[in-house]
């Protein structure tokens, strides 16, 4: 749930992917700004699993980062190293 479903009216979800500093950067963001850092620490099992999985596959720098501006924006960023990646 990206928070958009709880918004009155319409919300927007954007997915961006681009190369940055030798890594693939993937941003998923919404305009709900509903991410609750306190809730993350209590119920963040999903994020911890994603962190561990990405770290095991790509190293410690590949985990998710979350940025929230309450009531305005929530963005999750994942970076995956491009070195050794298969490019088609």
Tab-separated table of C-alpha atoms in Angstrom:
chain	number	residue	atom	x	y	z
A	1	UNK	CA	0.000	0.000	0.000
A	2	UNK	CA	1.680	3.167	-1.164
A	3	UNK	CA	-0.594	5.454	0.826
A	4	UNK	CA	-2.472	6.651	-2.245
A	5	UNK	CA	-5.429	4.360	-1.540
A	6	UNK	CA	-6.094	6.251	1.728
A	7	UNK	CA	-6.100	9.681	0.078
A	8	UNK	CA	-9.348	11.529	-0.475
A	9	UNK	CA	-9.633	12.023	-4.229
A	10	UNK	CA	-6.880	10.957	-6.587
A	11	UNK	CA	-3.220	10.313	-5.910
A	12	UNK	CA	-0.215	9.729	-8.117
A	13	UNK	CA	2.438	7.005	-8.051
A	14	UNK	CA	5.594	7.462	-10.141
A	15	UNK	CA	8.232	4.848	-10.908
A	16	UNK	CA	11.556	6.147	-12.203
A	17	UNK	CA	14.630	4.129	-13.186
A	18	UNK	CA	17.959	5.518	-14.366
A	19	UNK	CA	21.721	4.999	-14.175
A	20	UNK	CA	23.462	7.042	-11.481
A	21	UNK	CA	27.052	6.732	-10.298
A	22	UNK	CA	27.622	3.167	-11.518
A	23	UNK	CA	24.283	1.900	-10.230
A	24	UNK	CA	20.724	1.449	-11.411
A	25	UNK	CA	18.559	3.719	-9.281
A	26	UNK	CA	14.870	2.879	-8.966
A	27	UNK	CA	12.546	5.383	-7.284
A	28	UNK	CA	8.940	4.621	-6.399
A	29	UNK	CA	7.177	7.696	-5.090
A	30	UNK	CA	3.678	8.865	-4.294
A	31	UNK	CA	2.147	12.185	-3.408
A	32	UNK	CA	0.433	10.905	-0.258
A	33	UNK	CA	3.291	11.526	2.181
A	34	UNK	CA	1.706	8.925	4.465
A	35	UNK	CA	4.786	6.905	5.472
A	36	UNK	CA	5.033	6.630	9.253
A	37	UNK	CA	8.607	6.137	10.524
A	38	UNK	CA	7.313	4.996	13.925
A	39	UNK	CA	5.184	2.311	12.313
A	40	UNK	CA	8.164	1.188	10.220
A	41	UNK	CA	10.121	0.260	13.342
A	42	UNK	CA	7.202	-1.812	14.667
A	43	UNK	CA	5.952	-3.423	11.471
A	44	UNK	CA	8.854	-3.112	9.047
A	45	UNK	CA	9.448	-6.820	8.477
A	46	UNK	CA	8.880	-6.441	4.731
A	47	UNK	CA	11.478	-3.679	4.468
A	48	UNK	CA	13.982	-5.702	6.501
A	49	UNK	CA	13.486	-8.683	4.198
A	50	UNK	CA	14.001	-6.487	1.120
A	51	UNK	CA	17.149	-4.987	2.705
A	52	UNK	CA	18.645	-8.397	3.489
A	53	UNK	CA	17.778	-9.844	0.079
A	54	UNK	CA	19.243	-6.929	-1.869
A	55	UNK	CA	22.358	-6.894	0.328
A	56	UNK	CA	22.886	-10.626	-0.222
A	57	UNK	CA	22.561	-10.239	-3.991
A	58	UNK	CA	24.306	-6.910	-4.608
A	59	UNK	CA	26.187	-5.874	-1.452
A	60	UNK	CA	25.334	-3.562	1.454
A	61	UNK	CA	24.771	-0.446	-0.679
A	62	UNK	CA	21.792	-1.944	-2.533
A	63	UNK	CA	19.158	-1.649	0.187
A	64	UNK	CA	16.075	0.558	0.146
A	65	UNK	CA	16.103	4.151	1.374
A	66	UNK	CA	12.893	5.915	2.331
A	67	UNK	CA	12.327	9.654	2.295
A	68	UNK	CA	9.022	11.146	3.444
A	69	UNK	CA	7.714	14.681	3.503
A	70	UNK	CA	4.511	14.222	5.563
A	71	UNK	CA	1.390	15.109	3.615
A	72	UNK	CA	3.388	15.691	0.443
A	73	UNK	CA	5.710	12.915	-0.773
A	74	UNK	CA	6.996	9.446	0.027
A	75	UNK	CA	9.882	8.017	-2.021
A	76	UNK	CA	11.567	4.624	-1.779
A	77	UNK	CA	14.906	4.415	-3.587
A	78	UNK	CA	16.753	1.200	-4.399
A	79	UNK	CA	20.250	1.206	-5.905
A	80	UNK	CA	21.683	-1.856	-7.639
A	81	UNK	CA	25.302	-1.878	-8.884
A	82	UNK	CA	25.615	-1.980	-12.686
A	83	UNK	CA	29.083	-3.536	-12.622
A	84	UNK	CA	28.796	-7.038	-14.028
A	85	UNK	CA	25.162	-6.541	-15.048
A	86	UNK	CA	23.881	-8.019	-18.279
A	87	UNK	CA	22.729	-5.197	-20.547
A	88	UNK	CA	20.539	-6.065	-23.521
